XYZ file of C-alpha atoms in Angstrom:
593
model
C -91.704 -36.186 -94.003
C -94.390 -35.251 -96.368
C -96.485 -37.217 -98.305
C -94.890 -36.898 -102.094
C -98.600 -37.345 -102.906
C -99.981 -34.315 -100.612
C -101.086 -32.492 -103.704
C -104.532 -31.197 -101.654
C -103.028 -30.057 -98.789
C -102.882 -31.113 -95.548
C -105.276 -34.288 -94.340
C -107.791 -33.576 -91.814
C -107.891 -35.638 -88.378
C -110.094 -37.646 -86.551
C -110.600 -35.793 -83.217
C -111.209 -38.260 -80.162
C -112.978 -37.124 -77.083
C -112.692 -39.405 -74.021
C -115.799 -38.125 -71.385
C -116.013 -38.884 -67.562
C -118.686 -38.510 -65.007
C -117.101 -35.511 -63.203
C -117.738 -36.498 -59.690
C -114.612 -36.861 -57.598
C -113.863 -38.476 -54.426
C -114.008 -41.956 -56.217
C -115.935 -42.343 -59.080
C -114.167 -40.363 -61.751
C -110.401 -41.300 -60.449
C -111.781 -45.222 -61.008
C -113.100 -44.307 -64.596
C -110.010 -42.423 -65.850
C -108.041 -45.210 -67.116
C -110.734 -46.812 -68.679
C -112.067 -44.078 -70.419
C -108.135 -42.737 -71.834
C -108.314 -46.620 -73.260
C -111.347 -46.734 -74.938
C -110.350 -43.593 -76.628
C -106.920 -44.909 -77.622
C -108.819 -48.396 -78.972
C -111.063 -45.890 -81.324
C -108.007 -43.742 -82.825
C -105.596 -46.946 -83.037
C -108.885 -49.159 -84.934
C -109.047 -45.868 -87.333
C -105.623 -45.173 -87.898
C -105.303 -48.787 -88.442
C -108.169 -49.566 -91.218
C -108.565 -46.534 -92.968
C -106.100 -44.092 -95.239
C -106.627 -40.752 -96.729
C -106.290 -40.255 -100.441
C -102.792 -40.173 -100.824
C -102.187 -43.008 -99.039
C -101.419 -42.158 -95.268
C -102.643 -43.351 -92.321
C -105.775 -41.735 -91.075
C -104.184 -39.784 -87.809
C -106.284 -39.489 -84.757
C -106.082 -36.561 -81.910
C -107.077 -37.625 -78.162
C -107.959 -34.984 -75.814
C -105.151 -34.367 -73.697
C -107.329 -34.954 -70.451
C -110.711 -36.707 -70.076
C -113.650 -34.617 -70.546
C -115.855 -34.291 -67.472
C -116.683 -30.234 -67.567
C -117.341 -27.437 -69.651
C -113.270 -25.846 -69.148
C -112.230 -29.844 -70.337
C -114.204 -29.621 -73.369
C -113.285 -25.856 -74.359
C -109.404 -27.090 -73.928
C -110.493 -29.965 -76.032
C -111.605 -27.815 -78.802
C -108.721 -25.665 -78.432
C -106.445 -28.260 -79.557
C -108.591 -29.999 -82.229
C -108.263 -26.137 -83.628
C -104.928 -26.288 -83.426
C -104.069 -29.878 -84.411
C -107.083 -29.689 -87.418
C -109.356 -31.675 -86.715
C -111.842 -32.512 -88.952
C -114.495 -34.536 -87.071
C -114.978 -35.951 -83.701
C -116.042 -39.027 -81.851
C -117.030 -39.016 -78.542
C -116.800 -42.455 -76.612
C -118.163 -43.309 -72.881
C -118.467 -45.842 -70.551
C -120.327 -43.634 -68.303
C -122.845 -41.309 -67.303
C -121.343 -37.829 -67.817
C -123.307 -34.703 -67.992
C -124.545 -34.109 -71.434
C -124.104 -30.506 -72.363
C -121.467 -29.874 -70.463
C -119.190 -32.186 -72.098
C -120.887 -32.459 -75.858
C -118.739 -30.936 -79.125
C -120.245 -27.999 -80.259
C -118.881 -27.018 -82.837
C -121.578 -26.444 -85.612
C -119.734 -27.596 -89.048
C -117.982 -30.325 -87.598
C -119.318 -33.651 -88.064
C -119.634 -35.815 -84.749
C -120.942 -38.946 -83.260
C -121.093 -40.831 -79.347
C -120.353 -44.410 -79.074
C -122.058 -44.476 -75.498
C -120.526 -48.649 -74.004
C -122.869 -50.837 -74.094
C -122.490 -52.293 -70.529
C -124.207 -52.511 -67.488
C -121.761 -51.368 -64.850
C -121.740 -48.039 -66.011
C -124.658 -46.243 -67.881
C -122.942 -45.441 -71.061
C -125.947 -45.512 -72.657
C -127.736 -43.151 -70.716
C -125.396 -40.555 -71.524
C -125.396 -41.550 -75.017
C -128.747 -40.756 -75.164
C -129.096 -37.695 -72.734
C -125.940 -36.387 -75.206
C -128.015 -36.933 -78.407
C -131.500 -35.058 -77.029
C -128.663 -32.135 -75.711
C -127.479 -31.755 -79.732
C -130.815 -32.344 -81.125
C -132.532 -29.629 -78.824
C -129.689 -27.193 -79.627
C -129.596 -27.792 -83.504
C -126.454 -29.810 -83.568
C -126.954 -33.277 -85.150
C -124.713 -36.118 -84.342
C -124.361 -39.377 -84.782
C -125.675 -42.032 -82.270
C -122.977 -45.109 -82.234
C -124.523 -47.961 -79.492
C -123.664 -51.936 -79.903
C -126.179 -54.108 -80.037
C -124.663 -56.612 -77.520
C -124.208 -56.029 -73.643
C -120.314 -55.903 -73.031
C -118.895 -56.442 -69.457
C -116.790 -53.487 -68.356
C -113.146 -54.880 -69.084
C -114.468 -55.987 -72.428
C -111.515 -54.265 -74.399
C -112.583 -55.406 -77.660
C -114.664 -53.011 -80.207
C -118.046 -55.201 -81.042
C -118.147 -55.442 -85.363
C -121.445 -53.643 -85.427
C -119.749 -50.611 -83.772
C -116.835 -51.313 -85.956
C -118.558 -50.884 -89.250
C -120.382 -47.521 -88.156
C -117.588 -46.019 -86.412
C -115.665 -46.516 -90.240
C -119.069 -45.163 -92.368
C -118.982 -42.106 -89.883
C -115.388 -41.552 -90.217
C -115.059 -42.041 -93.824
C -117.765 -39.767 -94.302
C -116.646 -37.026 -92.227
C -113.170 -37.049 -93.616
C -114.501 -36.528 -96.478
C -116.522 -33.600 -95.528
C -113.561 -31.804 -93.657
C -111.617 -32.438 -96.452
C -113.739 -30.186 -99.172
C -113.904 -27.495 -96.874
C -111.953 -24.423 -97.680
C -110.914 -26.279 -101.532
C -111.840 -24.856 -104.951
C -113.685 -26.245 -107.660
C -112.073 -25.107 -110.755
C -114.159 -24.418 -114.451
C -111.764 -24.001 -117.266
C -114.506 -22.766 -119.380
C -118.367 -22.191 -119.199
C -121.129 -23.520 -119.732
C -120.854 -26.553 -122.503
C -123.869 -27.051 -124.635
C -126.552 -26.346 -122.385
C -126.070 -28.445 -119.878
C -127.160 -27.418 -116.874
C -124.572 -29.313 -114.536
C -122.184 -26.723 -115.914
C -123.712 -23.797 -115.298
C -121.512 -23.528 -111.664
C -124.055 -22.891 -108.886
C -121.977 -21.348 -106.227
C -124.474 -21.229 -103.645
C -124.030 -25.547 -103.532
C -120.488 -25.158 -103.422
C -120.346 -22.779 -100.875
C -123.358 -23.365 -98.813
C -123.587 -27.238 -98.850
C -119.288 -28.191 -99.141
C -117.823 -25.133 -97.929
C -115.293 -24.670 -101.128
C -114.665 -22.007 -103.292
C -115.088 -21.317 -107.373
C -112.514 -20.927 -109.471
C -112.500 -19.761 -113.180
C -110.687 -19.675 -116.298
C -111.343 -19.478 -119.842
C -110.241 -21.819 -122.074
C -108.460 -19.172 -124.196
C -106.005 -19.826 -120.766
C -104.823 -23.107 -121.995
C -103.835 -22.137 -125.699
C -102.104 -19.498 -123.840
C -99.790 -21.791 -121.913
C -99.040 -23.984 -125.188
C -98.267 -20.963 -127.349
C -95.999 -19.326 -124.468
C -94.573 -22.494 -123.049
C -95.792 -22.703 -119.646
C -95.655 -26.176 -119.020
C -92.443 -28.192 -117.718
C -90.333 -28.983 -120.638
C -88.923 -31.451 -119.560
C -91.803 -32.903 -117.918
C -93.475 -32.487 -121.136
C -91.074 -34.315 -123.187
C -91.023 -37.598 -120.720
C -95.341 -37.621 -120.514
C -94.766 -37.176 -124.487
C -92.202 -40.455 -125.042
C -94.810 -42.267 -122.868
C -97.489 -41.900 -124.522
C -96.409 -42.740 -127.709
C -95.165 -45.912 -125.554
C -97.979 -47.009 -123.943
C -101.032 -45.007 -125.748
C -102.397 -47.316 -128.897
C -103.556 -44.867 -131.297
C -106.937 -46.590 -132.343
C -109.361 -47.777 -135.550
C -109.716 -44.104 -137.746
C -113.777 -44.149 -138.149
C -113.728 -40.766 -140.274
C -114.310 -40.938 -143.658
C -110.940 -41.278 -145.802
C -111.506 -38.042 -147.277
C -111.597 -36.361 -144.030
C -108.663 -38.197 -142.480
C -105.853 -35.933 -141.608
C -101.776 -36.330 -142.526
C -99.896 -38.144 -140.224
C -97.959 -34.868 -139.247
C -100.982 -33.194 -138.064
C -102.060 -36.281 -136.155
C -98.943 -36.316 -134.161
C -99.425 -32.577 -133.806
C -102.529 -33.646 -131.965
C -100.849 -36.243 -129.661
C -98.180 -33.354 -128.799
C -101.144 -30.979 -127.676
C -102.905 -33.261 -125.992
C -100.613 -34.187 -124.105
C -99.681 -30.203 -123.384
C -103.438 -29.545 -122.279
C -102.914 -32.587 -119.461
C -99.726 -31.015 -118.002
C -101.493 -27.689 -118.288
C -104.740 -28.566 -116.487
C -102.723 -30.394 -114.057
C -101.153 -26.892 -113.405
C -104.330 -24.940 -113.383
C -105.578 -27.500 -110.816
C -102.392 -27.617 -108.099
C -100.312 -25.540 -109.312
C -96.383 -26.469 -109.893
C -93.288 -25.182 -108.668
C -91.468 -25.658 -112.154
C -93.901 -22.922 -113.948
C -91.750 -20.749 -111.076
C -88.257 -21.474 -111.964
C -89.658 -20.522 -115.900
C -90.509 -16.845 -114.661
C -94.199 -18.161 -114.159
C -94.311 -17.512 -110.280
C -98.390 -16.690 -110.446
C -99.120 -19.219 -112.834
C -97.294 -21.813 -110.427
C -99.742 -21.519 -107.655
C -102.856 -23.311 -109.102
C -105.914 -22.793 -108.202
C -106.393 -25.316 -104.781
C -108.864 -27.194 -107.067
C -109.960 -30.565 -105.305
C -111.742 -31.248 -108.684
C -112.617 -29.064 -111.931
C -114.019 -29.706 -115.451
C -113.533 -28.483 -118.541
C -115.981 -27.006 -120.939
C -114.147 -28.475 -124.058
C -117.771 -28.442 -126.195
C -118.284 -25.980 -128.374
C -116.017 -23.115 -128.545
C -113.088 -25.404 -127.889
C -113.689 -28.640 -129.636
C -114.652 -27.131 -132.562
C -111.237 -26.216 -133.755
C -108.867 -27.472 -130.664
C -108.299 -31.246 -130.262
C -110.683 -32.484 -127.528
C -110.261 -32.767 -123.934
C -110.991 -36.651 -123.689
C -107.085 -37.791 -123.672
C -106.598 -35.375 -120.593
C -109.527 -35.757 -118.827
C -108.816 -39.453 -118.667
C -105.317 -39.576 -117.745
C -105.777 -37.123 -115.632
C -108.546 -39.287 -113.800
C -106.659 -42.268 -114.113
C -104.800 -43.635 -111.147
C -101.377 -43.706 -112.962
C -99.473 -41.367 -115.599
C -95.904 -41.119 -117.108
C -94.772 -40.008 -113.610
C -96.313 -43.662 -112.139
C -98.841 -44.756 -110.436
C -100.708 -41.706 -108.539
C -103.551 -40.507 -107.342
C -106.119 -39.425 -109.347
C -107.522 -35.781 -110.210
C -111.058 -35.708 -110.487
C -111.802 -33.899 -113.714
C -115.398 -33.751 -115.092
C -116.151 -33.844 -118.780
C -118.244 -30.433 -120.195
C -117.391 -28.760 -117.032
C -120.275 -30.612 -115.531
C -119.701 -29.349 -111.804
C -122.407 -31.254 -110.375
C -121.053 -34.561 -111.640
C -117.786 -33.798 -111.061
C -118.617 -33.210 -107.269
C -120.444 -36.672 -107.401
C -117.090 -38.336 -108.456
C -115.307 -36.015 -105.881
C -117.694 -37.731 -103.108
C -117.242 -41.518 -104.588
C -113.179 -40.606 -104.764
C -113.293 -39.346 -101.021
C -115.336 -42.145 -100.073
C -113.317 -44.890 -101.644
C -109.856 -43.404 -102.304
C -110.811 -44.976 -105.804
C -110.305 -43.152 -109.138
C -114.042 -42.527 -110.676
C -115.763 -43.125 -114.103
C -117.530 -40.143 -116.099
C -120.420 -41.720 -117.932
C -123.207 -40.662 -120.165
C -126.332 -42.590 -118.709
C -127.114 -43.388 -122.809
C -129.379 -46.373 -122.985
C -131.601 -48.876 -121.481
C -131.530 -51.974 -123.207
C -134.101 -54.304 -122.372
C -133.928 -57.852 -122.436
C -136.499 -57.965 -125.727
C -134.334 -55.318 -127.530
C -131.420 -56.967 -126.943
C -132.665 -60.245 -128.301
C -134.442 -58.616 -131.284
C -130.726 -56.772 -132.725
C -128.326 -59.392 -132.121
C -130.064 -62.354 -131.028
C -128.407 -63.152 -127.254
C -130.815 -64.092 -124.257
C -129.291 -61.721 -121.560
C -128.735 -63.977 -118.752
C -127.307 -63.737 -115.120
C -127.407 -60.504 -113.306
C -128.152 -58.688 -116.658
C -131.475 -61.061 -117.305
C -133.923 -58.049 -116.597
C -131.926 -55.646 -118.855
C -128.665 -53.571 -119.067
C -128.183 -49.540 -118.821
C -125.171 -48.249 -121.809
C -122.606 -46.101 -119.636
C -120.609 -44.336 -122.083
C -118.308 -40.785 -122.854
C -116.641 -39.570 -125.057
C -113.220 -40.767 -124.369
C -113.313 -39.025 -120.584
C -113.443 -42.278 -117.860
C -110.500 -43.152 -116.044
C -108.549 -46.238 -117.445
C -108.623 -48.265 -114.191
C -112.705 -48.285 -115.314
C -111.360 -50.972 -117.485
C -111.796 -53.382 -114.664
C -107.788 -54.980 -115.358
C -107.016 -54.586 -111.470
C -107.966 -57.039 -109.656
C -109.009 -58.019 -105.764
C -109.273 -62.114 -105.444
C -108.193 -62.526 -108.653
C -111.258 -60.920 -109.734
C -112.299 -57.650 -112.023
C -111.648 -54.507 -109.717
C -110.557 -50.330 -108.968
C -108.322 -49.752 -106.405
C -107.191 -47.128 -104.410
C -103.669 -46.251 -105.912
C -101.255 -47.322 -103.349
C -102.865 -51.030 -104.242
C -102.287 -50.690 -107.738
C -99.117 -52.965 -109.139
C -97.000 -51.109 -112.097
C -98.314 -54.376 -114.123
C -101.788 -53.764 -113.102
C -101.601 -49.910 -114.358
C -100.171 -51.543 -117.358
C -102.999 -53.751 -118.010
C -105.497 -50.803 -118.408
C -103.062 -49.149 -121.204
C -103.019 -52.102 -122.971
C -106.898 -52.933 -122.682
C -107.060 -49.039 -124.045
C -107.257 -47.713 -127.707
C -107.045 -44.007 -128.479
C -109.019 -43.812 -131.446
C -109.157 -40.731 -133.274
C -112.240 -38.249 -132.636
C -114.733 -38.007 -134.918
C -114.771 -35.052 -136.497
C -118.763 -34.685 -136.886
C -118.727 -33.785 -132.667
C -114.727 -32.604 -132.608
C -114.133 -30.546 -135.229
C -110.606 -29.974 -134.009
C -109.885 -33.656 -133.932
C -108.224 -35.334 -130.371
C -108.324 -38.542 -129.344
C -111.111 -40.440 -127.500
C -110.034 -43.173 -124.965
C -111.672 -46.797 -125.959
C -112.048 -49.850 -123.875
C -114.486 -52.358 -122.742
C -114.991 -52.631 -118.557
C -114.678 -56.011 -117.462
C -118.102 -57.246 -115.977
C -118.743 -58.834 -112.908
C -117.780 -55.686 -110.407
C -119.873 -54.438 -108.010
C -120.163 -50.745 -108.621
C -122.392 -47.511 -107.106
C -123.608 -45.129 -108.977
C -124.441 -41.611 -107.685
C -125.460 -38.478 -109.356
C -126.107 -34.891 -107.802
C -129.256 -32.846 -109.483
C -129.847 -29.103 -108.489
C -134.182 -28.667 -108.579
C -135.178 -24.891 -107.926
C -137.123 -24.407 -104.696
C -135.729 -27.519 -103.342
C -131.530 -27.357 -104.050
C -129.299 -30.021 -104.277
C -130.597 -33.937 -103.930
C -128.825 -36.905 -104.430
C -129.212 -40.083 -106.591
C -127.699 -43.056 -105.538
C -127.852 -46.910 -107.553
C -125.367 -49.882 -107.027
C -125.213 -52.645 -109.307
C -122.598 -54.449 -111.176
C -120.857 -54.622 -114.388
C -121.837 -56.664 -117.432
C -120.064 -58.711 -119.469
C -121.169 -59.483 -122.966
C -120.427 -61.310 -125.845
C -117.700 -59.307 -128.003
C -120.317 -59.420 -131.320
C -123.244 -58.639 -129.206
C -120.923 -56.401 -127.781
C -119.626 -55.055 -131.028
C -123.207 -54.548 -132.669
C -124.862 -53.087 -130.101
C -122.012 -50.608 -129.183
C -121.399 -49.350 -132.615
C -124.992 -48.306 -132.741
C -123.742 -45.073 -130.660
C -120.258 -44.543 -130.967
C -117.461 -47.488 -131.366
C -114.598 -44.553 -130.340
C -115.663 -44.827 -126.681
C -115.580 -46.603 -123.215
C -118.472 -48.781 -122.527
C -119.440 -50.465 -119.405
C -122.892 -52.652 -119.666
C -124.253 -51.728 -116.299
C -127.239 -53.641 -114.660
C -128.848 -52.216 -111.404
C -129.845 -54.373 -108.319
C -133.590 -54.344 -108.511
C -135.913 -53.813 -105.635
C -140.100 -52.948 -104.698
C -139.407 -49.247 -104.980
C -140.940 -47.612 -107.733
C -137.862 -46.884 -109.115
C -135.816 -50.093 -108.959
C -138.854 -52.240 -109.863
C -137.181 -52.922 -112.801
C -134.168 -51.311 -114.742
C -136.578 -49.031 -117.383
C -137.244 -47.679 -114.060
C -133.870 -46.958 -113.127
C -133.203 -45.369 -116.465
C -136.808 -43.583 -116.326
C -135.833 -41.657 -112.982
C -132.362 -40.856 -113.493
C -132.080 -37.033 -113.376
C -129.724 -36.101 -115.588
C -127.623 -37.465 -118.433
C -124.511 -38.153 -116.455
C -123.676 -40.285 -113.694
C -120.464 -40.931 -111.503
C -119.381 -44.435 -110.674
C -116.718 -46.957 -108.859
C -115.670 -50.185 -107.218
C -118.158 -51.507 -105.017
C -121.057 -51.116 -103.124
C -120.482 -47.841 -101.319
C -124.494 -46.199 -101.384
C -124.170 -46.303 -97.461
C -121.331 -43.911 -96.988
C -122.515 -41.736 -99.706
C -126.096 -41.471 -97.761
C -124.288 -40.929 -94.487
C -121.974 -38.230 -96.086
C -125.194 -36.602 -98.048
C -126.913 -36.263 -94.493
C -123.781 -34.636 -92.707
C -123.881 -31.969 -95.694
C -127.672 -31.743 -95.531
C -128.103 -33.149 -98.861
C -131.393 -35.409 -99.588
C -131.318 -38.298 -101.361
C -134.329 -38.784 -103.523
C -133.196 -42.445 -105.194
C -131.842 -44.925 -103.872
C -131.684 -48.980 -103.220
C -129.419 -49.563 -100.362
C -130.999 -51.903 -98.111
C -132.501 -50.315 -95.165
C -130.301 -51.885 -92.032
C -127.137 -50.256 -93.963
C -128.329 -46.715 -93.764
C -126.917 -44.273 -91.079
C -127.908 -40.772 -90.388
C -128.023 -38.733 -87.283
C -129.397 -39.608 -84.307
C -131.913 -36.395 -84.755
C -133.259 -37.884 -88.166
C -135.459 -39.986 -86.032
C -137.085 -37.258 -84.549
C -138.388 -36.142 -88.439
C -141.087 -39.118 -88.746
C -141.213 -42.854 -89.197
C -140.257 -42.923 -93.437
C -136.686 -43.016 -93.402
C -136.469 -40.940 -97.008
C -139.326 -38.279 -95.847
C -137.470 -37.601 -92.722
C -134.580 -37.189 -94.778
C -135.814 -34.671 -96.108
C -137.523 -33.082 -93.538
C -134.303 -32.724 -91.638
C -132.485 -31.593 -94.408
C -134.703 -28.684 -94.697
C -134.695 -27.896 -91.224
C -131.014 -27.907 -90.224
C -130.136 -26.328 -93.866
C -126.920 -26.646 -95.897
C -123.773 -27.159 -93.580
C -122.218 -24.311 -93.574
């Protein structure tokens, strides 16, 4: 049955690949059922602690035979073709021979957990393997416990554990852009240069497609209907239910009627339902007569331009872009779109990482403003204490982050996102009701809207990540994880209403380190690359470096400790600095596809 969920398509799968020293008369006939085992551990440990973003079971395919020749491994990639797989793992308890038996295929991310035993050299072929991909330009990953296991040792060690889940999450994620659209309602929004669409990234680095409309597209589908009615009418009696219409901060005389401000809550509402539509299409706009507008565009994420040419006389995008983004709607809780405020594509693909990474809905921020401990002091009078004692970055947008950002889930009993198949009805409740809707102000939305409004809880770990596009070089990667700060509501209060009280906050303070960039958080602020930033739940820098080296992105900023980090076997080969031979490789293999 399928997933009600499956609004991206089908999942990808974890191939398995079970390899055998090839020599009969003895020797391969007493490794066979070994070898089928150890592959069935892998794909039952997978299936068994990870999910895919709507909530199923990862699903792993073994090779029907084990893998001791070149005609094994070409039936082997016959039916991860056919079965669609989306990354492989090789595991051994032997010495097999290396390029006969290693995956080839050149997109597809793979690694080798080569046993760590002394029976059988595992290990030997882990590492004859690896020099076979590196020498023909095929990186993999190189997966080898540190502890020597006897042979009938059935157990997976928790260092190989932990790696075979960072490659796996990673490489899902990677198989699972491929061949999806990023969709742009719109152009480029006030000059920023995240939304002017570089289709070379998309296509070269992620393997998806662009997609355009204009926004003239979604006044189109209010003024002729194309929406679900009925749909429409149910998302419309639930927001009035569960949507608090927030403090007016216009001026009285520019205040608007009450009939035009519920004219604003029904549109809205429209351009959610509508952007929804763009995204995945819906087989409703069908039964309306609307058979090509009912086929979406296959969009895994999109933005929207919203600033100027819309905002100016349309209400904003903010109440869409956050519900959409939010793990729950009118329909329940769901899983999230990713939808990226002023079409910023290159943000929007950072959330699309954190989301594949996490299965976690993802905040839109504005990286606005470093406070420092001194400044802090001097406005409102508050020693910042605790994990924000060296100073606090202001994350804030207007009105776009996803409502579970308000930190009212919770893990332990404690502040947290989850994925949405976690999330209780009361939890999902709990963000509405920690949320405002404030109306825009009409000095940046001329056309009015509302902008969503809450505080995040503090206390959560988060990660932070950011992709920047630098000519000559292409896409690098900025990664930061930290937590969430809570303040005093009037320190709060004064210091918030300095930008704009009308929306989301979180008080965001960096885990500090020797590098020149986290030597303190001025630092962080000072050599953040753009204005935006993506963020989540947790402390997830290590899968986003491991998925960043599978696509052949660099990352130029980070502090994730240095025994977390995994990268290709290969990357070794690239010099002793970890982040120069990031690069180095990077610029030697190329973009993915």
């Amino acid at each position: 049955m399928q997933n009600k969920h499956n609004h991206l398509g089908a999942v990808p799968k974890v191939g398995i690949r079970p390899v055998i020293d090839a020599r009969l008369g003895g020797i391969r006939e007493s490794l066979e059922q070994t070898t089928m085992a150890m592959a069935q551990r892998v794909a039952d440990f997978l299936s068994n602690n990870l999910r895919n973003y709507n909530g199923s079971q990862v699903e792993c395919v073994i090779a029907d035979t084990t893998i001791g020749r070149v005609p094994e491994a070409q039936k082997c990639e016959e039916k991860f073709l056919r079965e669609g797989v989306g990354l492989s793992i090789t595991v051994t308890s032997c010495w097999c021979y290396g390029t006969e038996t290693i995956d080839m295929n050149p997109t597809r991310p793979k690694a080798i957990w080569g046993f760590n035993g002394t029976e059988r050299p595992g290990a030997v072929y882990l590492a004859a393997a690896l020099a076979g991909h590196a020498q023909k330009g095929v990186p993999a990953f190189s997966i080898y416990g540190k502890e020597v296991q006897d042979s009938d040792d059935e157990n997976i060690p928790e260092d190989v554990q932990k790696l075979l889940l960072q490659f796996t999450k990673a490489g899902l994620a990677v198989a699972m852009m491929n061949g999806k659209s990023y969709l742009s309602i719109g152009s480029v929004s006030m000059g920023i240069a995240g939304s002017i669409v570089n289709e070379s990234f998309f296509q070269d680095y992620l393997g998806m497609r662009n997609e355009y409309v204009d926004m003239s597209e979604v006044n189109r589908r209010m003024q002729h209907g194309i929406f679900d009615p009925e749909e429409f009418k149910k998302a419309l009696e639930w927001t009035k239910e569960n949507c608090k219409e927030g403090k007016n901060y216009n001026a009285k005389e520019l205040q608007k009627p009450r009939p035009r401000m519920d004219e604003e809550w029904e549109t809205v509402v429209k351009m959610t339902l509508i952007a929804r539509d763009l995204m995945i299409g819906n087989p409703k706009l069908a039964e309306l007569g609307y058979g090509e507008e009912a086929l979406g565009h296959g969009a895994i994420a999109a933005g929207f331009q919203g600033q100027r040419q819309w905002n100016d006389y349309m209400p904003n995008g903010d109440f869409m872009e956050a519900i959409l983004n939010s793990s729950f709607d009118w329909s329940g809780v769901r899983p999230p779109y990713m939808m990226a405020t002023e079409n910023d594509s290159l943000n929007g693909i950072s959330m699309l990482f954190g989301y594949l990474l996490t299965n976690q809905a993802q905040m839109f921020s504005d990286v606005r403003t470093f406070w420092s401990p001194a400044s802090v002091e001097r406005v409102t009078g508050h020693k910042l204490q605790g994990k924000a004692a060296n100073g606090i970055i202001h994350l804030i947008n207007s009105g776009s982050s996803t409502l579970d950002g308000t930190g009212e889930q919770e893990i332990d009993g404690k502040p947290a996102m989850k994925p949405f198949w976690e999330i209780s009805e009361s939890e999902a409740a709990k963000c509405l009701e920690a949320t405002d809707w404030p109306p825009a102000m009409y000095e940046y939305f001329g056309g009015g809207g509302y902008s969503s409004h809450f505080v995040t809880k503090g206390e959560m770990p988060v990660t932070m990540c950011r992709i920047n596009v630098v000519k000559g070089l292409g896409p690098v990667m900025q990664i930061v994880e930290g937590w969430t700060v809570g303040l005093p509501e009037d320190v709060h209060n004064t210091l918030d209403a300095r930008t704009n009280p009308t929306w989301p906050t979180t008080w965001f303070a960096p885990r500090l380190n020797k590098d020149q960039a986290f030597k303190d958080v001025y630092s962080v602020m000072n050599n953040w690359g753009a204005n935006h930033g993506a963020f989540s739940y947790g402390h997830f820098g290590d899968e986003i470096i491991t998925l960043c080296s599978m696509l052949r992105i660099p990352v130029n900023m980070h502090n994730v400790e240095p025994e977390r980090i995994f990268r290709p076997k290969d990357w070794a080969s690239f010099g002793m600095d970890q982040e120069a031979a990031d690069y180095r490789a990077c610029q030697n293999y190329g973009p993915l596809y």
